[in-house]
Amino acid sequence: MATNPYPRTRRGAERREQILRAAEAMIGTQGFSAASIADITRHAKTALGTFYIYFSSKEDVFRELVLEMGQLTRAMVTQAVADAPNRLEAERAGLKAFLRFVAERPSLYRIVEEARFIDVEAYKAYFTTFAKAYAAQLREAEAAGELRPGDAEVRAWALMGIAKTLGERYVLWDETADIDHVVNEAYSMIRDGIAP
Amino acid sequence: MATNPYPRTRRGAERREQILRAAEAMIGTQGFSAASIADITRHAKTALGTFYIYFSSKEDVFRELVLEMGQLTRAMVTQAVADAPNRLEAERAGLKAFLRFVAERPSLYRIVEEARFIDVEAYKAYFTTFAKAYAAQLREAEAAGELRPGDAEVRAWALMGIAKTLGERYVLWDETADIDHVVNEAYSMIRDGIAP
DNA sequence: ATAAAACATGAATACTGATTCATATTTCAA
DNA sequence: TTGAAATATGAATCAGTATTCATGTTTTAT
């Protein structure tokens, strides 16, 4: 159930990584149940049994992928937002970066969403961790007078909901969508609302 | 693969409905793969084989549940929004009604979300159908001067994203959340944005 | 160089659960 | 009332695949 000890040799580390990437590709495209361990090891060019040297179960790799996605997403957004001049611009930059990320790693994105049905704890942790940091940022910005007062937590979840759904609709489903346009429209709504 | 012909007798119609409700309960709580046909028929108090008189596969009941959820959601929101004095109030009423609905039928809600991994077409149809109607409403309201001009389609998806995510966070995950507060905060953001 | 520790292999195991089917029972139109 | 059509039953079939394991091979520390 728990992750196996980390490999001691260079070869081991490489194999583990190969298998992890193969799992990302297979589970990310076919889904958790459709992707078999055999698929994964075939794609990783290793023997079936090798899988169990590095992971103790299918759920185990899956969990690791969700964790990985969490780190990647947070690092990426933090970076993308780093030099925004203010919170509103940070919102625009963050949304844009997120949509780009979904375009680059659609498999990882799908895996996080499927986590809801495979490993709820990992799923909740992913979003809750993100939401906490997000809400804290919003609170700071509000204190600095950069935002209209409001419940930072509710806002954080609402904003994550926008990003998730736009990512699914305009990135995963639609190869040809004009991402900049989508970002601008969403940003305008986030900034000023829809009231006339 | 296709749905079996509709039952010809009263008894048949009742059995079918029993099985459908049992499938909702089992799949909605345990998830698609964890819920077995045996679970479903046990819960419906019928024999295992009876399932296949009314449905041709597990995917088949699942698809029907997604369709059903689509009809229910649309009917419910339409009704809830019917006598709002203007579009902005309709937004508030729609969001509130949706969250209530999630609280009442958490299983159906979970099923729709899982459809993404079981029957993508049904999943896309659910949201696309909803989004089309939603965007049309927004366009009308904009034409009537009730909304600031903007891309109605992007707005519709963004607003659905807010509803989905708040439903998950504050209804499914949190028994004690103050729904009215959440609705008010989200509504305020939707109406006026977060800019100071 | 060499033995212990790591790692690699894939056939065999073990189990789950969807779907089928031959055999009753119930319903309903004529 | 009656027999053809519908419906009900659950044991048996059948397929898929996660996980284990006994047997090699490679790496590393000394």
Short mmCIF file of C-alpha atoms (C1' of nucleotides) in Angstrom, two decimals:
data_model
loop_
_atom_site.label_atom_id
_atom_site.label_comp_id
_atom_site.label_asym_id
_atom_site.label_seq_id
_atom_site.Cartn_x
_atom_site.Cartn_y
_atom_site.Cartn_z
CA MET A 1 0.00 0.00 0.00
CA ALA A 2 2.80 2.44 0.88
CA THR A 3 5.35 3.48 -1.68
CA ASN A 4 8.37 1.21 -1.83
CA PRO A 5 11.75 2.51 -0.63
CA TYR A 6 13.52 4.78 -3.05
CA PRO A 7 15.90 3.01 -5.44
CA ARG A 8 19.56 2.83 -4.37
CA THR A 9 21.21 2.74 -7.75
CA ARG A 10 21.23 5.02 -10.76
CA ARG A 11 19.62 2.31 -12.85
CA GLY A 12 16.91 1.93 -10.25
CA ALA A 13 16.12 5.62 -10.25
CA GLU A 14 15.89 5.63 -14.02
CA ARG A 15 13.62 2.61 -14.19
CA ARG A 16 11.34 4.07 -11.59
CA GLU A 17 11.08 7.27 -13.54
CA GLN A 18 10.41 5.38 -16.78
CA ILE A 19 7.59 3.53 -15.15
CA LEU A 20 6.17 6.68 -13.61
CA ARG A 21 6.11 8.41 -17.00
CA ALA A 22 4.58 5.37 -18.65
CA ALA A 23 1.91 5.32 -15.98
CA GLU A 24 1.19 8.98 -16.61
CA ALA A 25 0.78 8.32 -20.32
CA MET A 26 -1.33 5.17 -20.00
CA ILE A 27 -3.56 6.19 -17.10
CA GLY A 28 -3.81 9.71 -18.45
CA THR A 29 -5.14 8.59 -21.81
CA GLN A 30 -7.03 5.39 -21.05
CA GLY A 31 -8.10 6.10 -17.50
CA PHE A 32 -7.31 4.25 -14.31
CA SER A 33 -9.19 1.01 -14.81
CA ALA A 34 -8.60 0.66 -18.53
CA ALA A 35 -4.86 1.08 -18.16
CA SER A 36 -3.35 -2.23 -17.04
CA ILE A 37 -0.03 -2.76 -15.33
CA ALA A 38 0.94 -4.72 -18.43
CA ASP A 39 0.19 -1.65 -20.57
CA ILE A 40 2.32 0.47 -18.31
CA THR A 41 5.33 -1.83 -18.23
CA ARG A 42 5.09 -2.49 -21.97
CA HIS A 43 5.16 1.25 -22.58
CA ALA A 44 8.06 1.59 -20.15
CA LYS A 45 9.90 -1.28 -21.90
CA THR A 46 10.35 -3.31 -18.74
CA ALA A 47 9.03 -6.59 -17.49
CA LEU A 48 5.70 -6.80 -15.73
CA GLY A 49 7.17 -7.68 -12.38
CA THR A 50 9.51 -4.70 -12.41
CA PHE A 51 6.56 -2.50 -11.68
CA TYR A 52 6.24 -4.00 -8.21
CA ILE A 53 9.86 -3.29 -7.35
CA TYR A 54 9.05 0.40 -7.38
CA PHE A 55 5.37 0.63 -6.60
CA SER A 56 3.28 -1.52 -4.36
CA SER A 57 0.06 -1.25 -6.31
CA LYS A 58 -1.68 0.52 -9.15
CA GLU A 59 -3.25 2.90 -6.64
CA ASP A 60 0.24 3.64 -5.41
CA VAL A 61 1.59 5.01 -8.71
CA PHE A 62 -1.63 6.83 -9.17
CA ARG A 63 -1.28 8.57 -5.85
CA GLU A 64 2.28 9.51 -6.66
CA LEU A 65 1.17 11.07 -9.94
CA VAL A 66 -1.43 13.15 -8.14
CA LEU A 67 1.17 14.33 -5.64
CA GLU A 68 3.54 15.17 -8.45
CA MET A 69 0.85 17.13 -10.23
CA GLY A 70 0.21 19.09 -7.05
CA GLN A 71 3.84 20.12 -6.76
CA LEU A 72 4.08 20.97 -10.44
CA THR A 73 0.91 23.04 -10.45
CA ARG A 74 1.84 25.02 -7.39
CA ALA A 75 5.39 25.65 -8.56
CA MET A 76 4.21 26.65 -11.99
CA VAL A 77 1.51 29.06 -10.82
CA THR A 78 3.76 30.59 -8.17
CA GLN A 79 6.37 31.25 -10.82
CA ALA A 80 3.86 32.59 -13.36
CA VAL A 81 2.40 35.00 -10.84
CA ALA A 82 5.68 36.05 -9.29
CA ASP A 83 6.22 39.30 -11.07
CA ALA A 84 2.68 40.48 -11.56
CA PRO A 85 2.45 44.15 -10.49
CA ASN A 86 -0.69 43.56 -8.44
CA ARG A 87 -3.23 40.94 -7.46
CA LEU A 88 -5.58 41.54 -10.36
CA GLU A 89 -2.80 41.05 -12.87
CA ALA A 90 -1.73 38.01 -10.91
CA GLU A 91 -5.20 36.56 -11.48
CA ARG A 92 -4.89 37.01 -15.19
CA ALA A 93 -1.39 35.58 -15.30
CA GLY A 94 -2.33 32.64 -13.10
CA LEU A 95 -5.31 31.68 -15.20
CA LYS A 96 -3.34 31.91 -18.40
CA ALA A 97 -0.48 29.85 -16.99
CA PHE A 98 -2.88 27.22 -15.75
CA LEU A 99 -4.51 26.84 -19.15
CA ARG A 100 -1.11 26.55 -20.79
CA PHE A 101 -0.16 23.90 -18.28
CA VAL A 102 -3.27 21.89 -19.05
CA ALA A 103 -2.37 22.07 -22.74
CA GLU A 104 1.12 20.80 -22.01
CA ARG A 105 0.25 18.01 -19.59
CA PRO A 106 -3.31 16.94 -20.39
CA SER A 107 -2.65 13.49 -18.94
CA LEU A 108 -1.64 14.78 -15.55
CA TYR A 109 -4.66 17.03 -15.53
CA ARG A 110 -6.98 14.17 -16.27
CA ILE A 111 -5.34 12.10 -13.57
CA VAL A 112 -6.01 14.75 -10.94
CA GLU A 113 -9.64 14.85 -11.89
CA GLU A 114 -9.97 11.09 -11.85
CA ALA A 115 -8.37 11.04 -8.41
CA ARG A 116 -11.76 12.04 -7.08
CA PHE A 117 -12.92 8.52 -7.84
CA ILE A 118 -9.73 6.59 -7.11
CA ASP A 119 -8.13 8.32 -4.16
CA VAL A 120 -10.38 10.95 -2.63
CA GLU A 121 -7.85 11.90 -0.01
CA ALA A 122 -5.21 12.74 -2.61
CA TYR A 123 -7.81 14.65 -4.59
CA LYS A 124 -8.98 16.69 -1.63
CA ALA A 125 -5.42 17.35 -0.55
CA TYR A 126 -4.56 18.65 -4.00
CA PHE A 127 -7.33 21.21 -4.08
CA THR A 128 -7.38 22.05 -0.42
CA THR A 129 -3.67 22.76 -0.35
CA PHE A 130 -4.00 24.95 -3.38
CA ALA A 131 -7.07 26.72 -2.04
CA LYS A 132 -5.41 27.54 1.27
CA ALA A 133 -2.47 29.26 -0.37
CA TYR A 134 -4.77 30.96 -2.84
CA ALA A 135 -7.07 32.31 -0.15
CA ALA A 136 -4.10 33.59 1.82
CA GLN A 137 -2.93 35.56 -1.22
CA LEU A 138 -6.39 37.00 -1.67
CA ARG A 139 -6.55 38.06 1.97
CA GLU A 140 -3.23 39.83 1.75
CA ALA A 141 -4.28 41.62 -1.40
CA GLU A 142 -7.56 42.64 0.21
CA ALA A 143 -5.68 44.02 3.21
CA ALA A 144 -3.49 45.99 0.84
CA GLY A 145 -6.59 47.49 -0.73
CA GLU A 146 -6.05 45.72 -4.03
CA LEU A 147 -9.35 43.86 -3.85
CA ARG A 148 -12.88 44.64 -2.85
CA PRO A 149 -13.58 43.02 0.54
CA GLY A 150 -15.12 39.55 0.42
CA ASP A 151 -14.78 35.97 1.65
CA ALA A 152 -11.35 34.91 0.43
CA GLU A 153 -12.01 31.21 0.79
CA VAL A 154 -15.21 31.20 -1.23
CA ARG A 155 -13.50 33.34 -3.83
CA ALA A 156 -10.54 31.00 -4.03
CA TRP A 157 -12.77 27.99 -4.70
CA ALA A 158 -14.89 29.88 -7.18
CA LEU A 159 -11.80 31.01 -9.06
CA MET A 160 -10.38 27.51 -9.11
CA GLY A 161 -13.71 26.32 -10.46
CA ILE A 162 -13.49 28.78 -13.31
CA ALA A 163 -9.98 27.66 -14.18
CA LYS A 164 -10.83 23.95 -14.02
CA THR A 165 -13.86 24.24 -16.20
CA LEU A 166 -12.37 26.55 -18.78
CA GLY A 167 -9.38 24.23 -18.98
CA GLU A 168 -11.59 21.29 -19.68
CA ARG A 169 -13.81 23.05 -22.19
CA TYR A 170 -11.33 25.19 -24.09
CA VAL A 171 -8.13 23.25 -23.77
CA LEU A 172 -8.94 19.56 -23.48
CA TRP A 173 -12.01 19.53 -25.69
CA ASP A 174 -11.15 22.16 -28.19
CA GLU A 175 -7.81 22.20 -29.96
CA THR A 176 -8.56 25.39 -31.82
CA ALA A 177 -9.85 27.66 -29.07
CA ASP A 178 -8.32 31.09 -28.74
CA ILE A 179 -6.88 30.83 -25.26
CA ASP A 180 -5.97 34.50 -24.98
CA HIS A 181 -9.52 35.47 -25.79
CA VAL A 182 -10.87 33.06 -23.18
CA VAL A 183 -8.46 34.38 -20.58
CA ASN A 184 -9.37 37.98 -21.34
CA GLU A 185 -13.08 37.38 -21.15
CA ALA A 186 -12.83 35.39 -17.94
CA TYR A 187 -10.49 37.92 -16.43
CA SER A 188 -12.80 40.77 -17.27
CA MET A 189 -15.63 38.97 -15.53
CA ILE A 190 -13.48 38.18 -12.51
CA ARG A 191 -12.34 41.77 -12.23
CA ASP A 192 -15.55 43.68 -12.85
CA GLY A 193 -18.34 41.15 -12.74
CA ILE A 194 -21.20 40.94 -15.20
CA ALA A 195 -23.41 43.73 -13.90
CA PRO A 196 -23.77 46.63 -16.34
CA MET B 1 -25.03 -1.70 -25.89
CA ALA B 2 -28.31 0.05 -26.67
CA THR B 3 -31.03 0.36 -24.07
CA ASN B 4 -33.49 -2.53 -24.07
CA PRO B 5 -37.08 -1.94 -25.22
CA TYR B 6 -39.29 -0.28 -22.66
CA PRO B 7 -41.22 -2.74 -20.44
CA ARG B 8 -44.71 -3.67 -21.58
CA THR B 9 -46.29 -4.40 -18.25
CA ARG B 10 -46.83 -2.44 -15.06
CA ARG B 11 -44.65 -4.86 -13.17
CA GLY B 12 -41.92 -4.42 -15.73
CA ALA B 13 -41.98 -0.66 -15.43
CA GLU B 14 -41.76 -0.89 -11.66
CA ARG B 15 -38.87 -3.33 -11.69
CA ARG B 16 -36.99 -1.18 -14.15
CA GLU B 17 -37.44 1.83 -11.94
CA GLN B 18 -36.37 -0.12 -8.85
CA ILE B 19 -33.19 -1.17 -10.59
CA LEU B 20 -32.52 2.34 -11.84
CA ARG B 21 -32.84 3.77 -8.33
CA ALA B 22 -30.66 1.02 -6.90
CA ALA B 23 -28.06 1.78 -9.55
CA GLU B 24 -28.19 5.44 -8.62
CA ALA B 25 -27.61 4.59 -4.97
CA MET B 26 -24.86 2.03 -5.51
CA ILE B 27 -22.93 3.74 -8.30
CA GLY B 28 -23.46 7.11 -6.68
CA THR B 29 -21.90 6.06 -3.40
CA GLN B 30 -19.35 3.42 -4.38
CA GLY B 31 -18.47 4.64 -7.84
CA PHE B 32 -18.85 2.92 -11.19
CA SER B 33 -16.29 0.15 -10.89
CA ALA B 34 -16.77 -0.60 -7.22
CA ALA B 35 -20.52 -0.99 -7.63
CA SER B 36 -21.24 -4.44 -9.00
CA ILE B 37 -24.36 -5.60 -10.81
CA ALA B 38 -24.85 -7.95 -7.88
CA ASP B 39 -24.81 -4.98 -5.49
CA ILE B 40 -27.36 -3.21 -7.61
CA THR B 41 -29.78 -6.12 -7.90
CA ARG B 42 -29.37 -7.00 -4.23
CA HIS B 43 -30.29 -3.42 -3.33
CA ALA B 44 -33.20 -3.55 -5.76
CA LYS B 45 -34.32 -6.88 -4.27
CA THR B 46 -34.33 -8.72 -7.57
CA ALA B 47 -32.31 -11.53 -9.07
CA LEU B 48 -29.03 -10.82 -10.78
CA GLY B 49 -30.29 -11.76 -14.22
CA THR B 50 -33.23 -9.40 -13.98
CA PHE B 51 -30.86 -6.53 -14.52
CA TYR B 52 -30.21 -7.64 -18.09
CA ILE B 53 -33.90 -7.68 -18.93
CA TYR B 54 -33.97 -3.92 -18.60
CA PHE B 55 -30.44 -2.81 -19.32
CA SER B 56 -27.93 -4.24 -21.71
CA SER B 57 -24.85 -3.42 -19.67
CA LYS B 58 -23.54 -1.56 -16.68
CA GLU B 59 -22.56 1.31 -18.99
CA ASP B 60 -26.13 1.35 -20.20
CA VAL B 61 -27.73 2.11 -16.80
CA PHE B 62 -25.01 4.57 -16.17
CA ARG B 63 -25.74 6.46 -19.36
CA GLU B 64 -29.42 6.52 -18.50
CA LEU B 65 -28.67 8.01 -15.10
CA VAL B 66 -26.59 10.76 -16.70
CA LEU B 67 -29.41 11.54 -19.13
CA GLU B 68 -31.87 11.62 -16.28
CA MET B 69 -29.66 13.97 -14.32
CA GLY B 70 -29.51 16.27 -17.33
CA GLN B 71 -33.27 16.50 -17.55
CA LEU B 72 -33.66 16.98 -13.82
CA THR B 73 -31.02 19.68 -13.60
CA ARG B 74 -32.37 21.67 -16.50
CA ALA B 75 -35.96 21.42 -15.31
CA MET B 76 -34.97 22.37 -11.80
CA VAL B 77 -32.88 25.40 -12.74
CA THR B 78 -35.44 26.61 -15.28
CA GLN B 79 -38.09 26.49 -12.61
CA ALA B 80 -35.92 28.13 -9.95
CA VAL B 81 -35.03 30.98 -12.24
CA ALA B 82 -38.48 31.42 -13.73
CA ASP B 83 -39.68 34.34 -11.69
CA ALA B 84 -36.47 36.21 -11.08
CA PRO B 85 -37.05 39.91 -11.81
CA ASN B 86 -33.88 40.19 -13.89
CA ARG B 87 -30.83 38.25 -15.04
CA LEU B 88 -28.64 39.11 -12.10
CA GLU B 89 -31.24 37.84 -9.66
CA ALA B 90 -31.63 34.80 -11.89
CA GLU B 91 -27.93 34.09 -11.39
CA ARG B 92 -28.29 34.17 -7.67
CA ALA B 93 -31.40 32.02 -7.69
CA GLY B 94 -29.88 29.53 -10.14
CA LEU B 95 -26.74 29.06 -8.09
CA LYS B 96 -28.70 28.60 -4.90
CA ALA B 97 -31.05 26.10 -6.50
CA PHE B 98 -28.16 24.16 -7.94
CA LEU B 99 -26.45 23.84 -4.57
CA ARG B 100 -29.70 22.72 -2.99
CA PHE B 101 -30.08 20.14 -5.71
CA VAL B 102 -26.60 18.78 -5.07
CA ALA B 103 -27.49 18.46 -1.41
CA GLU B 104 -30.63 16.53 -2.26
CA ARG B 105 -29.19 14.21 -4.89
CA PRO B 106 -25.48 13.85 -4.16
CA SER B 107 -25.40 10.47 -5.88
CA LEU B 108 -26.70 11.78 -9.16
CA TYR B 109 -24.24 14.63 -8.98
CA ARG B 110 -21.34 12.30 -8.46
CA ILE B 111 -22.51 10.16 -11.33
CA VAL B 112 -22.45 13.08 -13.74
CA GLU B 113 -18.91 13.89 -12.74
CA GLU B 114 -17.78 10.31 -13.08
CA ALA B 115 -19.34 10.19 -16.54
CA ARG B 116 -16.27 12.00 -17.73
CA PHE B 117 -14.38 8.75 -17.25
CA ILE B 118 -17.07 6.26 -18.17
CA ASP B 119 -19.04 7.82 -21.00
CA VAL B 120 -17.42 11.00 -22.27
CA GLU B 121 -20.12 11.60 -24.84
CA ALA B 122 -22.84 11.63 -22.22
CA TYR B 123 -20.73 13.89 -20.06
CA LYS B 124 -20.04 16.37 -22.83
CA ALA B 125 -23.67 16.33 -23.89
CA TYR B 126 -24.77 17.12 -20.35
CA PHE B 127 -22.61 20.21 -20.02
CA THR B 128 -22.77 21.34 -23.61
CA THR B 129 -26.54 21.24 -23.65
CA PHE B 130 -26.67 23.18 -20.45
CA ALA B 131 -24.06 25.68 -21.61
CA LYS B 132 -25.90 26.41 -24.86
CA ALA B 133 -29.11 27.31 -23.11
CA TYR B 134 -27.23 29.25 -20.48
CA ALA B 135 -25.28 31.29 -23.02
CA ALA B 136 -28.48 32.08 -24.91
CA GLN B 137 -30.00 33.47 -21.73
CA LEU B 138 -26.94 35.58 -21.11
CA ARG B 139 -27.04 36.95 -24.67
CA GLU B 140 -30.66 37.94 -24.32
CA ALA B 141 -29.99 39.66 -21.04
CA GLU B 142 -27.04 41.47 -22.51
CA ALA B 143 -29.18 42.66 -25.41
CA ALA B 144 -31.73 43.92 -22.90
CA GLY B 145 -28.99 45.89 -21.18
CA GLU B 146 -29.13 43.77 -18.04
CA LEU B 147 -25.51 42.70 -18.34
CA ARG B 148 -22.22 44.31 -19.24
CA PRO B 149 -21.23 43.17 -22.75
CA GLY B 150 -18.99 40.10 -22.90
CA ASP B 151 -18.56 36.66 -24.44
CA ALA B 152 -21.67 34.80 -23.35
CA GLU B 153 -20.23 31.37 -24.01
CA VAL B 154 -17.08 31.87 -21.96
CA ARG B 155 -19.20 33.38 -19.21
CA ALA B 156 -21.59 30.44 -19.23
CA TRP B 157 -18.75 27.93 -18.80
CA ALA B 158 -17.06 30.03 -16.15
CA LEU B 159 -20.31 30.31 -14.21
CA MET B 160 -20.94 26.59 -14.48
CA GLY B 161 -17.42 26.05 -13.19
CA ILE B 162 -18.14 28.14 -10.14
CA ALA B 163 -21.32 26.22 -9.40
CA LYS B 164 -19.70 22.80 -9.86
CA THR B 165 -16.78 23.56 -7.63
CA LEU B 166 -18.71 25.28 -4.87
CA GLY B 167 -21.14 22.35 -4.93
CA GLU B 168 -18.32 19.92 -4.41
CA ARG B 169 -16.52 21.91 -1.75
CA TYR B 170 -19.39 23.33 0.29
CA VAL B 171 -22.11 20.75 -0.22
CA LEU B 172 -20.51 17.36 -0.81
CA TRP B 173 -17.48 17.81 1.42
CA ASP B 174 -18.89 19.98 4.14
CA GLU B 175 -22.11 19.16 5.88
CA THR B 176 -22.04 22.26 7.98
CA ALA B 177 -21.30 24.98 5.45
CA ASP B 178 -23.54 28.01 5.39
CA ILE B 179 -24.93 27.73 1.88
CA ASP B 180 -26.61 31.12 1.89
CA HIS B 181 -23.34 32.76 2.82
CA VAL B 182 -21.53 30.93 0.03
CA VAL B 183 -24.20 31.91 -2.47
CA ASN B 184 -24.06 35.55 -1.41
CA GLU B 185 -20.30 35.77 -1.61
CA ALA B 186 -20.15 34.04 -4.99
CA TYR B 187 -23.01 36.13 -6.29
CA SER B 188 -21.35 39.34 -5.20
CA MET B 189 -18.22 38.33 -7.06
CA ILE B 190 -20.18 37.36 -10.15
CA ARG B 191 -22.07 40.62 -10.15
CA ASP B 192 -19.34 43.12 -9.35
CA GLY B 193 -16.06 41.28 -9.65
CA ILE B 194 -13.21 41.46 -7.19
CA ALA B 195 -11.66 44.78 -8.23
CA PRO B 196 -11.89 47.49 -5.54
"C1'" DA C 1 38.16 -9.40 -7.81
"C1'" DT C 2 34.20 -10.89 -5.35
"C1'" DA C 3 30.29 -11.50 -2.52
"C1'" DA C 4 26.29 -9.18 -0.93
"C1'" DA C 5 22.68 -6.17 -2.20
"C1'" DA C 6 19.77 -4.37 -5.85
"C1'" DC C 7 17.37 -5.01 -9.56
"C1'" DA C 8 14.95 -7.65 -13.67
"C1'" DT C 9 12.11 -11.14 -15.59
"C1'" DG C 10 7.63 -13.24 -17.05
"C1'" DA C 11 5.10 -17.41 -16.21
"C1'" DA C 12 1.92 -18.88 -12.80
"C1'" DT C 13 -1.48 -17.73 -9.34
"C1'" DA C 14 -5.77 -16.00 -7.61
"C1'" DC C 15 -9.64 -13.57 -7.70
"C1'" DT C 16 -13.24 -10.64 -9.21
"C1'" DG C 17 -17.25 -9.69 -11.45
"C1'" DA C 18 -19.83 -8.91 -15.99
"C1'" DT C 19 -22.74 -11.40 -18.88
"C1'" DT C 20 -25.36 -15.58 -20.45
"C1'" DC C 21 -28.81 -19.06 -20.38
"C1'" DA C 22 -31.92 -22.83 -19.44
"C1'" DT C 23 -35.68 -23.04 -16.66
"C1'" DA C 24 -39.75 -21.22 -14.01
"C1'" DT C 25 -43.47 -17.93 -13.13
"C1'" DT C 26 -46.56 -14.07 -14.12
"C1'" DT C 27 -49.25 -11.07 -17.05
"C1'" DC C 28 -52.65 -9.96 -20.42
"C1'" DA C 29 -55.12 -9.83 -24.80
"C1'" DA C 30 -58.52 -12.40 -27.11
"C1'" DT D 1 -60.24 -19.21 -19.56
"C1'" DT D 2 -55.99 -19.83 -21.92
"C1'" DG D 3 -51.71 -19.74 -24.33
"C1'" DA D 4 -48.37 -16.59 -26.11
"C1'" DA D 5 -45.52 -12.92 -24.60
"C1'" DA D 6 -43.16 -10.85 -20.72
"C1'" DT D 7 -40.79 -11.21 -16.93
"C1'" DA D 8 -37.93 -13.56 -13.06
"C1'" DT D 9 -34.29 -16.47 -11.36
"C1'" DG D 10 -29.42 -17.58 -9.98
"C1'" DA D 11 -26.01 -20.97 -11.09
"C1'" DA D 12 -22.53 -21.43 -14.53
"C1'" DT D 13 -19.53 -19.38 -17.88
"C1'" DC D 14 -15.80 -16.64 -19.30
"C1'" DA D 15 -12.53 -13.17 -19.61
"C1'" DG D 16 -9.42 -10.01 -17.79
"C1'" DT D 17 -5.81 -8.53 -14.96
"C1'" DA D 18 -3.55 -7.35 -10.40
"C1'" DT D 19 -0.14 -9.41 -7.78
"C1'" DT D 20 3.38 -12.96 -6.45
"C1'" DC D 21 7.47 -15.55 -6.81
"C1'" DA D 22 11.33 -18.49 -8.07
"C1'" DT D 23 15.04 -17.75 -10.86
"C1'" DG D 24 18.55 -14.93 -13.21
"C1'" DT D 25 21.47 -10.63 -13.96
"C1'" DT D 26 23.70 -6.29 -12.73
"C1'" DT D 27 25.64 -3.03 -9.56
"C1'" DT D 28 28.28 -1.60 -5.67
"C1'" DA D 29 31.15 -1.63 -1.71
"C1'" DT D 30 35.30 -3.55 0.03
#
